[in-house]
Amino acid sequence: MISPAAPLELRELLVELNDLKRVRSAGRAGSIAERLFAQGWAALTGGSPAEEVALEITAKALAAARLCDLDDAFLGAAGLSDEAVGDVLVAGFDAVASHIDSTLADRLRDRLRHRRSLPAGPLPGFVAALAQQPRAGVTCPGRARILLEPPENHAEHCLMVAVYGVALSPFYRADPTLVFVAAMSHHFHNAAMPDAGFTGEMLLGNHLGPMMERTTQWALGELDPDLRVTVERARAVLPDDATAEGRAFHAADAIDRVLQIAQHLRAASLTMATVLDDMELVHAGPVKGFHDRVLTDMRIP
């Protein structure tokens, strides 16, 4: 019997987390995923250990799956006590994390209950560049590109693969920190290099390798020597699936690429029965009866 290549029980969590690339709030620039990508790099350049950053960003992402931007900063500003903020964040985490490895879940939950302030260093230029660089869409050599709007950007993709990688690491017995850093840096070349997808890579032919190496070095050159060593060590797992960390990374990368397209298809096939019956768009409350009559008399939908 062939062992499974990935943990099916995490599927629904990964699907839900993917929407962090599309959740935005007033007064905050970019999606939650884009902002967590920047927070992660600021913490790394600020000198925080990579393990601490991986846990911090992953915990925030899982809590945000249901709470969105009702994060610790907002909850505290809105008047909740420190204990109450922790209660809310942990409740958000527990709402989605039932299938996360228990040891990892305890560590992530602790980050939300006992919050630490990670020093923020300067953001390297590649952070903003990756946030401005759209992903290619669906490409295949010899065929026209399929573009699905709005496109995700490379910062969002890298963040999502990093969070997925941490969540998947126990299944592969991989070092989650190594997977996180590898994922956060795996599209360094696209900070400068426009994304033409698989089609463009094939058309570049023998020029592709040297070009990716050169543009990757531009991004690595923005890091201080110690952090650069950490990142280069993590990036060593990227070329193949020969290591546990390589398998965790490539599983996360493939899952995110396909789920990004799946959410477009899911939206296109959404039915009013799902919206009204399953999701209770017109939900229970003191005026639900009136709402239902209005919709019936207006023949909506």
PDB file of C-alpha atoms in Angstrom:
ATOM      1  CA  MET A   1       0.000   0.000   0.000  1.00  0.00           C
ATOM      2  CA  ILE A   2       1.402   3.407  -1.003  1.00  0.00           C
ATOM      3  CA  SER A   3       1.646   5.927   1.830  1.00  0.00           C
ATOM      4  CA  PRO A   4      -0.210   9.222   1.297  1.00  0.00           C
ATOM      5  CA  ALA A   5       1.914  12.071  -0.044  1.00  0.00           C
ATOM      6  CA  ALA A   6       0.011  14.706   1.938  1.00  0.00           C
ATOM      7  CA  PRO A   7      -2.383  14.894   4.937  1.00  0.00           C
ATOM      8  CA  LEU A   8      -5.959  15.026   3.632  1.00  0.00           C
ATOM      9  CA  GLU A   9      -7.239  16.164   7.036  1.00  0.00           C
ATOM     10  CA  LEU A  10      -5.605  19.578   6.513  1.00  0.00           C
ATOM     11  CA  ARG A  11      -7.364  20.214   3.200  1.00  0.00           C
ATOM     12  CA  GLU A  12     -10.227  22.362   4.488  1.00  0.00           C
ATOM     13  CA  LEU A  13      -7.896  24.499   6.600  1.00  0.00           C
ATOM     14  CA  LEU A  14      -5.601  25.186   3.647  1.00  0.00           C
ATOM     15  CA  VAL A  15      -8.572  26.087   1.441  1.00  0.00           C
ATOM     16  CA  GLU A  16      -9.822  28.572   4.037  1.00  0.00           C
ATOM     17  CA  LEU A  17      -6.393  30.081   4.693  1.00  0.00           C
ATOM     18  CA  ASN A  18      -6.011  30.787   0.983  1.00  0.00           C
ATOM     19  CA  ASP A  19      -8.553  33.591   1.250  1.00  0.00           C
ATOM     20  CA  LEU A  20      -6.097  35.633   3.328  1.00  0.00           C
ATOM     21  CA  LYS A  21      -4.710  36.642  -0.070  1.00  0.00           C
ATOM     22  CA  ARG A  22      -8.037  38.367  -0.764  1.00  0.00           C
ATOM     23  CA  VAL A  23      -9.119  39.843   2.589  1.00  0.00           C
ATOM     24  CA  ARG A  24      -8.565  43.586   2.977  1.00  0.00           C
ATOM     25  CA  SER A  25      -9.655  46.260   5.458  1.00  0.00           C
ATOM     26  CA  ALA A  26     -10.047  50.025   5.476  1.00  0.00           C
ATOM     27  CA  GLY A  27      -6.900  51.884   6.454  1.00  0.00           C
ATOM     28  CA  ARG A  28      -4.623  48.910   5.806  1.00  0.00           C
ATOM     29  CA  ALA A  29      -2.763  48.614   2.551  1.00  0.00           C
ATOM     30  CA  GLY A  30      -2.793  45.236   0.849  1.00  0.00           C
ATOM     31  CA  SER A  31      -4.279  41.884   1.757  1.00  0.00           C
ATOM     32  CA  ILE A  32      -3.684  40.159   5.091  1.00  0.00           C
ATOM     33  CA  ALA A  33      -1.247  37.781   3.384  1.00  0.00           C
ATOM     34  CA  GLU A  34       0.703  40.651   1.844  1.00  0.00           C
ATOM     35  CA  ARG A  35       0.960  42.414   5.204  1.00  0.00           C
ATOM     36  CA  LEU A  36       2.023  39.241   7.039  1.00  0.00           C
ATOM     37  CA  PHE A  37       4.750  38.762   4.432  1.00  0.00           C
ATOM     38  CA  ALA A  38       6.072  42.235   5.226  1.00  0.00           C
ATOM     39  CA  GLN A  39       5.769  41.643   8.984  1.00  0.00           C
ATOM     40  CA  GLY A  40       7.740  38.425   8.668  1.00  0.00           C
ATOM     41  CA  TRP A  41      10.600  40.070   6.819  1.00  0.00           C
ATOM     42  CA  ALA A  42      10.639  43.058   9.175  1.00  0.00           C
ATOM     43  CA  ALA A  43      10.972  40.671  12.118  1.00  0.00           C
ATOM     44  CA  LEU A  44      13.772  38.765  10.378  1.00  0.00           C
ATOM     45  CA  THR A  45      15.745  41.908   9.528  1.00  0.00           C
ATOM     46  CA  GLY A  46      15.074  43.145  13.074  1.00  0.00           C
ATOM     47  CA  GLY A  47      17.116  40.254  14.396  1.00  0.00           C
ATOM     48  CA  SER A  48      14.385  37.912  15.646  1.00  0.00           C
ATOM     49  CA  PRO A  49      15.273  34.211  15.430  1.00  0.00           C
ATOM     50  CA  ALA A  50      13.748  32.619  12.354  1.00  0.00           C
ATOM     51  CA  GLU A  51      11.958  30.033  14.512  1.00  0.00           C
ATOM     52  CA  GLU A  52      10.199  32.797  16.455  1.00  0.00           C
ATOM     53  CA  VAL A  53       9.153  34.523  13.232  1.00  0.00           C
ATOM     54  CA  ALA A  54       7.817  31.312  11.698  1.00  0.00           C
ATOM     55  CA  LEU A  55       5.636  30.617  14.741  1.00  0.00           C
ATOM     56  CA  GLU A  56       4.477  34.235  15.065  1.00  0.00           C
ATOM     57  CA  ILE A  57       3.403  34.665  11.448  1.00  0.00           C
ATOM     58  CA  THR A  58       1.798  31.230  11.206  1.00  0.00           C
ATOM     59  CA  ALA A  59      -0.170  31.762  14.422  1.00  0.00           C
ATOM     60  CA  LYS A  60      -1.422  35.145  13.196  1.00  0.00           C
ATOM     61  CA  ALA A  61      -2.435  33.659   9.849  1.00  0.00           C
ATOM     62  CA  LEU A  62      -4.432  30.833  11.431  1.00  0.00           C
ATOM     63  CA  ALA A  63      -6.222  33.207  13.810  1.00  0.00           C
ATOM     64  CA  ALA A  64      -7.015  35.506  10.873  1.00  0.00           C
ATOM     65  CA  ALA A  65      -8.676  32.699   8.898  1.00  0.00           C
ATOM     66  CA  ARG A  66     -11.911  33.443  10.788  1.00  0.00           C
ATOM     67  CA  LEU A  67     -11.149  36.749  12.527  1.00  0.00           C
ATOM     68  CA  CYS A  68      -9.716  38.493   9.453  1.00  0.00           C
ATOM     69  CA  ASP A  69      -8.340  41.884  10.611  1.00  0.00           C
ATOM     70  CA  LEU A  70      -9.804  41.608  14.105  1.00  0.00           C
ATOM     71  CA  ASP A  71      -6.196  41.173  15.223  1.00  0.00           C
ATOM     72  CA  ASP A  72      -4.399  41.929  18.471  1.00  0.00           C
ATOM     73  CA  ALA A  73      -3.692  45.544  17.491  1.00  0.00           C
ATOM     74  CA  PHE A  74      -7.330  46.291  16.727  1.00  0.00           C
ATOM     75  CA  LEU A  75      -8.761  44.349  19.658  1.00  0.00           C
ATOM     76  CA  GLY A  76      -6.490  46.160  22.100  1.00  0.00           C
ATOM     77  CA  ALA A  77      -7.275  49.550  20.568  1.00  0.00           C
ATOM     78  CA  ALA A  78     -10.987  48.748  20.833  1.00  0.00           C
ATOM     79  CA  GLY A  79     -10.678  48.391  24.599  1.00  0.00           C
ATOM     80  CA  LEU A  80     -10.231  44.667  25.250  1.00  0.00           C
ATOM     81  CA  SER A  81      -7.945  43.656  28.080  1.00  0.00           C
ATOM     82  CA  ASP A  82      -4.772  41.736  27.282  1.00  0.00           C
ATOM     83  CA  GLU A  83      -6.399  38.552  28.565  1.00  0.00           C
ATOM     84  CA  ALA A  84      -9.542  39.134  26.499  1.00  0.00           C
ATOM     85  CA  VAL A  85      -7.464  39.737  23.368  1.00  0.00           C
ATOM     86  CA  GLY A  86      -5.761  36.400  23.933  1.00  0.00           C
ATOM     87  CA  ASP A  87      -9.121  34.694  24.455  1.00  0.00           C
ATOM     88  CA  VAL A  88     -10.473  36.022  21.147  1.00  0.00           C
ATOM     89  CA  LEU A  89      -7.349  35.146  19.150  1.00  0.00           C
ATOM     90  CA  VAL A  90      -7.181  31.639  20.585  1.00  0.00           C
ATOM     91  CA  ALA A  91     -10.888  31.147  19.860  1.00  0.00           C
ATOM     92  CA  GLY A  92     -10.241  32.123  16.232  1.00  0.00           C
ATOM     93  CA  PHE A  93      -7.285  29.748  16.075  1.00  0.00           C
ATOM     94  CA  ASP A  94      -9.182  26.859  17.653  1.00  0.00           C
ATOM     95  CA  ALA A  95     -12.067  27.342  15.219  1.00  0.00           C
ATOM     96  CA  VAL A  96      -9.867  26.179  12.339  1.00  0.00           C
ATOM     97  CA  ALA A  97      -6.874  24.328  13.794  1.00  0.00           C
ATOM     98  CA  SER A  98      -8.383  21.065  15.039  1.00  0.00           C
ATOM     99  CA  HIS A  99      -6.323  18.980  12.597  1.00  0.00           C
ATOM    100  CA  ILE A 100      -2.999  20.740  13.138  1.00  0.00           C
ATOM    101  CA  ASP A 101      -0.394  18.507  14.810  1.00  0.00           C
ATOM    102  CA  SER A 102      -1.025  18.850  18.560  1.00  0.00           C
ATOM    103  CA  THR A 103       2.533  19.787  19.513  1.00  0.00           C
ATOM    104  CA  LEU A 104       2.702  22.450  16.814  1.00  0.00           C
ATOM    105  CA  ALA A 105      -0.796  23.674  17.708  1.00  0.00           C
ATOM    106  CA  ASP A 106       0.231  24.157  21.340  1.00  0.00           C
ATOM    107  CA  ARG A 107       3.217  26.262  20.290  1.00  0.00           C
ATOM    108  CA  LEU A 108       1.107  28.382  17.938  1.00  0.00           C
ATOM    109  CA  ARG A 109      -1.656  28.813  20.504  1.00  0.00           C
ATOM    110  CA  ASP A 110       0.945  29.990  23.044  1.00  0.00           C
ATOM    111  CA  ARG A 111       2.038  32.714  20.596  1.00  0.00           C
ATOM    112  CA  LEU A 112      -1.516  34.053  20.585  1.00  0.00           C
ATOM    113  CA  ARG A 113      -2.131  33.698  24.315  1.00  0.00           C
ATOM    114  CA  HIS A 114       1.221  35.150  25.405  1.00  0.00           C
ATOM    115  CA  ARG A 115       2.005  37.638  22.693  1.00  0.00           C
ATOM    116  CA  ARG A 116       5.557  38.846  22.171  1.00  0.00           C
ATOM    117  CA  SER A 117       6.660  41.971  20.355  1.00  0.00           C
ATOM    118  CA  LEU A 118       9.249  41.111  17.706  1.00  0.00           C
ATOM    119  CA  PRO A 119      11.554  44.045  16.856  1.00  0.00           C
ATOM    120  CA  ALA A 120      10.929  45.367  13.346  1.00  0.00           C
ATOM    121  CA  GLY A 121      13.931  46.037  11.155  1.00  0.00           C
ATOM    122  CA  PRO A 122      14.034  47.869   7.820  1.00  0.00           C
ATOM    123  CA  LEU A 123      12.097  46.292   4.988  1.00  0.00           C
ATOM    124  CA  PRO A 124      14.312  45.160   2.101  1.00  0.00           C
ATOM    125  CA  GLY A 125      13.309  46.532  -1.286  1.00  0.00           C
ATOM    126  CA  PHE A 126      12.312  43.077  -2.501  1.00  0.00           C
ATOM    127  CA  VAL A 127       9.331  43.046  -0.103  1.00  0.00           C
ATOM    128  CA  ALA A 128       7.517  45.895  -1.862  1.00  0.00           C
ATOM    129  CA  ALA A 129       8.689  44.668  -5.268  1.00  0.00           C
ATOM    130  CA  LEU A 130       7.211  41.196  -4.728  1.00  0.00           C
ATOM    131  CA  ALA A 131       3.955  42.765  -3.519  1.00  0.00           C
ATOM    132  CA  GLN A 132       3.798  44.752  -6.766  1.00  0.00           C
ATOM    133  CA  GLN A 133       4.702  41.803  -9.001  1.00  0.00           C
ATOM    134  CA  PRO A 134       1.615  39.919 -10.262  1.00  0.00           C
ATOM    135  CA  ARG A 135       1.705  36.161 -10.683  1.00  0.00           C
ATOM    136  CA  ALA A 136       1.539  34.901 -14.267  1.00  0.00           C
ATOM    137  CA  GLY A 137      -1.812  33.125 -14.173  1.00  0.00           C
ATOM    138  CA  VAL A 138      -2.228  29.792 -15.969  1.00  0.00           C
ATOM    139  CA  THR A 139       0.414  29.331 -18.672  1.00  0.00           C
ATOM    140  CA  CYS A 140       1.435  26.434 -20.867  1.00  0.00           C
ATOM    141  CA  PRO A 141       3.987  26.456 -23.690  1.00  0.00           C
ATOM    142  CA  GLY A 142       2.282  26.687 -27.060  1.00  0.00           C
ATOM    143  CA  ARG A 143      -0.982  27.986 -25.607  1.00  0.00           C
ATOM    144  CA  ALA A 144      -2.386  31.413 -24.816  1.00  0.00           C
ATOM    145  CA  ARG A 145      -2.279  32.460 -21.180  1.00  0.00           C
ATOM    146  CA  ILE A 146      -5.407  32.241 -19.006  1.00  0.00           C
ATOM    147  CA  LEU A 147      -5.687  35.308 -16.788  1.00  0.00           C
ATOM    148  CA  LEU A 148      -8.031  35.314 -13.790  1.00  0.00           C
ATOM    149  CA  GLU A 149      -8.622  38.720 -12.234  1.00  0.00           C
ATOM    150  CA  PRO A 150      -7.637  39.992  -9.802  1.00  0.00           C
ATOM    151  CA  PRO A 151      -4.257  38.250  -9.837  1.00  0.00           C
ATOM    152  CA  GLU A 152      -2.418  37.394  -6.655  1.00  0.00           C
ATOM    153  CA  ASN A 153       1.035  38.873  -6.158  1.00  0.00           C
ATOM    154  CA  HIS A 154       4.282  37.155  -5.293  1.00  0.00           C
ATOM    155  CA  ALA A 155       4.343  38.370  -1.698  1.00  0.00           C
ATOM    156  CA  GLU A 156       0.941  36.767  -1.098  1.00  0.00           C
ATOM    157  CA  HIS A 157       2.028  33.520  -2.717  1.00  0.00           C
ATOM    158  CA  CYS A 158       5.276  33.327  -0.728  1.00  0.00           C
ATOM    159  CA  LEU A 159       3.491  34.015   2.556  1.00  0.00           C
ATOM    160  CA  MET A 160       0.837  31.405   1.894  1.00  0.00           C
ATOM    161  CA  VAL A 161       3.381  28.742   0.954  1.00  0.00           C
ATOM    162  CA  ALA A 162       5.326  29.588   4.131  1.00  0.00           C
ATOM    163  CA  VAL A 163       2.271  29.177   6.378  1.00  0.00           C
ATOM    164  CA  TYR A 164       1.183  26.024   4.567  1.00  0.00           C
ATOM    165  CA  GLY A 165       4.723  24.700   4.911  1.00  0.00           C
ATOM    166  CA  VAL A 166       4.728  25.147   8.682  1.00  0.00           C
ATOM    167  CA  ALA A 167       1.319  23.470   8.990  1.00  0.00           C
ATOM    168  CA  LEU A 168       2.439  20.546   6.802  1.00  0.00           C
ATOM    169  CA  SER A 169       5.891  20.095   8.369  1.00  0.00           C
ATOM    170  CA  PRO A 170       4.905  17.602  11.094  1.00  0.00           C
ATOM    171  CA  PHE A 171       3.466  15.256   8.463  1.00  0.00           C
ATOM    172  CA  TYR A 172       6.820  15.177   6.656  1.00  0.00           C
ATOM    173  CA  ARG A 173       8.858  15.345   9.887  1.00  0.00           C
ATOM    174  CA  ALA A 174      10.436  18.487   8.519  1.00  0.00           C
ATOM    175  CA  ASP A 175      11.964  21.473  10.304  1.00  0.00           C
ATOM    176  CA  PRO A 176       9.167  24.069  10.053  1.00  0.00           C
ATOM    177  CA  THR A 177      11.560  26.996  10.399  1.00  0.00           C
ATOM    178  CA  LEU A 178      13.649  25.873   7.447  1.00  0.00           C
ATOM    179  CA  VAL A 179      10.517  25.380   5.347  1.00  0.00           C
ATOM    180  CA  PHE A 180       9.142  28.788   6.372  1.00  0.00           C
ATOM    181  CA  VAL A 181      12.288  30.700   5.410  1.00  0.00           C
ATOM    182  CA  ALA A 182      12.667  28.774   2.158  1.00  0.00           C
ATOM    183  CA  ALA A 183       9.084  29.618   1.198  1.00  0.00           C
ATOM    184  CA  MET A 184       9.384  33.289   2.187  1.00  0.00           C
ATOM    185  CA  SER A 185      12.373  33.606  -0.154  1.00  0.00           C
ATOM    186  CA  HIS A 186      11.603  31.189  -2.979  1.00  0.00           C
ATOM    187  CA  HIS A 187      10.537  33.873  -5.468  1.00  0.00           C
ATOM    188  CA  PHE A 188      13.370  36.307  -4.773  1.00  0.00           C
ATOM    189  CA  HIS A 189      14.096  36.419  -8.497  1.00  0.00           C
ATOM    190  CA  ASN A 190      10.629  37.812  -9.214  1.00  0.00           C
ATOM    191  CA  ALA A 191      11.330  40.963  -7.225  1.00  0.00           C
ATOM    192  CA  ALA A 192      13.068  42.154 -10.379  1.00  0.00           C
ATOM    193  CA  MET A 193      11.986  39.596 -12.975  1.00  0.00           C
ATOM    194  CA  PRO A 194       8.445  39.895 -14.428  1.00  0.00           C
ATOM    195  CA  ASP A 195       6.514  36.632 -14.263  1.00  0.00           C
ATOM    196  CA  ALA A 196       5.757  35.148 -17.688  1.00  0.00           C
ATOM    197  CA  GLY A 197       5.041  31.742 -16.162  1.00  0.00           C
ATOM    198  CA  PHE A 198       6.069  28.331 -17.471  1.00  0.00           C
ATOM    199  CA  THR A 199       5.692  29.586 -21.035  1.00  0.00           C
ATOM    200  CA  GLY A 200       8.163  32.402 -20.534  1.00  0.00           C
ATOM    201  CA  GLU A 201      10.618  30.126 -18.770  1.00  0.00           C
ATOM    202  CA  MET A 202      10.625  27.711 -21.701  1.00  0.00           C
ATOM    203  CA  LEU A 203      11.083  30.532 -24.209  1.00  0.00           C
ATOM    204  CA  LEU A 204      14.091  31.839 -22.266  1.00  0.00           C
ATOM    205  CA  GLY A 205      15.733  28.435 -22.667  1.00  0.00           C
ATOM    206  CA  ASN A 206      19.358  28.399 -21.525  1.00  0.00           C
ATOM    207  CA  HIS A 207      19.105  32.029 -20.428  1.00  0.00           C
ATOM    208  CA  LEU A 208      16.655  31.165 -17.636  1.00  0.00           C
ATOM    209  CA  GLY A 209      19.092  29.706 -15.098  1.00  0.00           C
ATOM    210  CA  PRO A 210      21.676  32.518 -15.204  1.00  0.00           C
ATOM    211  CA  MET A 211      18.936  35.154 -15.217  1.00  0.00           C
ATOM    212  CA  MET A 212      17.231  33.677 -12.139  1.00  0.00           C
ATOM    213  CA  GLU A 213      20.559  33.360 -10.365  1.00  0.00           C
ATOM    214  CA  ARG A 214      21.476  36.971 -11.086  1.00  0.00           C
ATOM    215  CA  THR A 215      18.126  38.405  -9.973  1.00  0.00           C
ATOM    216  CA  THR A 216      18.098  36.186  -6.862  1.00  0.00           C
ATOM    217  CA  GLN A 217      21.503  37.551  -5.897  1.00  0.00           C
ATOM    218  CA  TRP A 218      20.133  41.089  -6.166  1.00  0.00           C
ATOM    219  CA  ALA A 219      17.570  40.249  -3.472  1.00  0.00           C
ATOM    220  CA  LEU A 220      20.014  38.321  -1.286  1.00  0.00           C
ATOM    221  CA  GLY A 221      22.359  41.303  -1.463  1.00  0.00           C
ATOM    222  CA  GLU A 222      19.831  43.361   0.516  1.00  0.00           C
ATOM    223  CA  LEU A 223      20.227  41.148   3.602  1.00  0.00           C
ATOM    224  CA  ASP A 224      22.860  41.490   6.294  1.00  0.00           C
ATOM    225  CA  PRO A 225      25.472  38.692   6.313  1.00  0.00           C
ATOM    226  CA  ASP A 226      23.970  36.623   9.155  1.00  0.00           C
ATOM    227  CA  LEU A 227      20.437  36.695   7.790  1.00  0.00           C
ATOM    228  CA  ARG A 228      21.725  35.985   4.312  1.00  0.00           C
ATOM    229  CA  VAL A 229      23.393  32.801   5.592  1.00  0.00           C
ATOM    230  CA  THR A 230      20.109  31.731   7.216  1.00  0.00           C
ATOM    231  CA  VAL A 231      18.175  32.340   4.013  1.00  0.00           C
ATOM    232  CA  GLU A 232      20.716  30.638   1.747  1.00  0.00           C
ATOM    233  CA  ARG A 233      20.746  27.590   4.027  1.00  0.00           C
ATOM    234  CA  ALA A 234      16.955  27.371   3.838  1.00  0.00           C
ATOM    235  CA  ARG A 235      16.905  27.880   0.069  1.00  0.00           C
ATOM    236  CA  ALA A 236      19.095  24.794  -0.335  1.00  0.00           C
ATOM    237  CA  VAL A 237      15.935  22.673   0.060  1.00  0.00           C
ATOM    238  CA  LEU A 238      14.205  24.278  -2.934  1.00  0.00           C
ATOM    239  CA  PRO A 239      15.580  22.330  -5.919  1.00  0.00           C
ATOM    240  CA  ASP A 240      13.995  18.924  -5.204  1.00  0.00           C
ATOM    241  CA  ASP A 241      11.995  16.700  -2.843  1.00  0.00           C
ATOM    242  CA  ALA A 242      15.005  14.709  -1.609  1.00  0.00           C
ATOM    243  CA  THR A 243      14.663  16.090   1.938  1.00  0.00           C
ATOM    244  CA  ALA A 244      11.761  16.270   4.372  1.00  0.00           C
ATOM    245  CA  GLU A 245      11.912  20.060   4.142  1.00  0.00           C
ATOM    246  CA  GLY A 246      11.918  19.910   0.351  1.00  0.00           C
ATOM    247  CA  ARG A 247       8.811  17.717   0.408  1.00  0.00           C
ATOM    248  CA  ALA A 248       7.004  20.031   2.829  1.00  0.00           C
ATOM    249  CA  PHE A 249       7.882  23.066   0.719  1.00  0.00           C
ATOM    250  CA  HIS A 250       6.915  21.542  -2.624  1.00  0.00           C
ATOM    251  CA  ALA A 251       3.660  20.195  -1.212  1.00  0.00           C
ATOM    252  CA  ALA A 252       2.799  23.676   0.081  1.00  0.00           C
ATOM    253  CA  ASP A 253       3.791  25.310  -3.206  1.00  0.00           C
ATOM    254  CA  ALA A 254       1.706  22.958  -5.358  1.00  0.00           C
ATOM    255  CA  ILE A 255      -1.313  23.212  -3.052  1.00  0.00           C
ATOM    256  CA  ASP A 256      -1.253  27.011  -3.090  1.00  0.00           C
ATOM    257  CA  ARG A 257      -0.870  27.239  -6.862  1.00  0.00           C
ATOM    258  CA  VAL A 258      -3.888  25.042  -7.478  1.00  0.00           C
ATOM    259  CA  LEU A 259      -6.073  26.477  -4.696  1.00  0.00           C
ATOM    260  CA  GLN A 260      -5.493  29.966  -6.092  1.00  0.00           C
ATOM    261  CA  ILE A 261      -7.208  28.864  -9.313  1.00  0.00           C
ATOM    262  CA  ALA A 262      -9.791  26.740  -7.504  1.00  0.00           C
ATOM    263  CA  GLN A 263     -11.163  29.762  -5.650  1.00  0.00           C
ATOM    264  CA  HIS A 264     -11.992  31.442  -8.966  1.00  0.00           C
ATOM    265  CA  LEU A 265     -13.844  28.316 -10.097  1.00  0.00           C
ATOM    266  CA  ARG A 266     -15.600  27.999  -6.747  1.00  0.00           C
ATOM    267  CA  ALA A 267     -16.865  31.583  -6.976  1.00  0.00           C
ATOM    268  CA  ALA A 268     -18.052  31.048 -10.552  1.00  0.00           C
ATOM    269  CA  SER A 269     -20.075  27.972  -9.554  1.00  0.00           C
ATOM    270  CA  LEU A 270     -21.589  29.449  -6.386  1.00  0.00           C
ATOM    271  CA  THR A 271     -25.371  28.953  -6.154  1.00  0.00           C
ATOM    272  CA  MET A 272     -28.014  31.009  -4.387  1.00  0.00           C
ATOM    273  CA  ALA A 273     -29.020  27.868  -2.476  1.00  0.00           C
ATOM    274  CA  THR A 274     -25.580  27.808  -0.910  1.00  0.00           C
ATOM    275  CA  VAL A 275     -25.698  31.511  -0.088  1.00  0.00           C
ATOM    276  CA  LEU A 276     -29.217  31.586   1.365  1.00  0.00           C
ATOM    277  CA  ASP A 277     -29.621  28.099   2.806  1.00  0.00           C
ATOM    278  CA  ASP A 278     -26.157  26.873   3.769  1.00  0.00           C
ATOM    279  CA  MET A 279     -24.512  30.209   4.584  1.00  0.00           C
ATOM    280  CA  GLU A 280     -27.674  31.929   5.899  1.00  0.00           C
ATOM    281  CA  LEU A 281     -27.035  35.261   4.182  1.00  0.00           C
ATOM    282  CA  VAL A 282     -30.350  36.468   5.602  1.00  0.00           C
ATOM    283  CA  HIS A 283     -29.587  35.170   9.062  1.00  0.00           C
ATOM    284  CA  ALA A 284     -31.571  34.726  12.243  1.00  0.00           C
ATOM    285  CA  GLY A 285     -32.529  37.897  14.083  1.00  0.00           C
ATOM    286  CA  PRO A 286     -35.468  40.050  15.124  1.00  0.00           C
ATOM    287  CA  VAL A 287     -36.306  41.050  11.532  1.00  0.00           C
ATOM    288  CA  LYS A 288     -35.602  37.807   9.692  1.00  0.00           C
ATOM    289  CA  GLY A 289     -39.294  37.099   9.143  1.00  0.00           C
ATOM    290  CA  PHE A 290     -39.770  40.498   7.541  1.00  0.00           C
ATOM    291  CA  HIS A 291     -36.650  40.057   5.421  1.00  0.00           C
ATOM    292  CA  ASP A 292     -37.936  36.710   4.134  1.00  0.00           C
ATOM    293  CA  ARG A 293     -41.316  38.200   3.208  1.00  0.00           C
ATOM    294  CA  VAL A 294     -39.666  41.105   1.382  1.00  0.00           C
ATOM    295  CA  LEU A 295     -37.531  38.727  -0.681  1.00  0.00           C
ATOM    296  CA  THR A 296     -40.500  36.490  -1.430  1.00  0.00           C
ATOM    297  CA  ASP A 297     -42.738  39.382  -2.542  1.00  0.00           C
ATOM    298  CA  MET A 298     -39.930  40.864  -4.647  1.00  0.00           C
ATOM    299  CA  ARG A 299     -39.279  37.384  -6.128  1.00  0.00           C
ATOM    300  CA  ILE A 300     -35.638  37.577  -5.147  1.00  0.00           C
ATOM    301  CA  PRO A 301     -33.591  35.695  -6.085  1.00  0.00           C
TER     302      PRO A 301
END
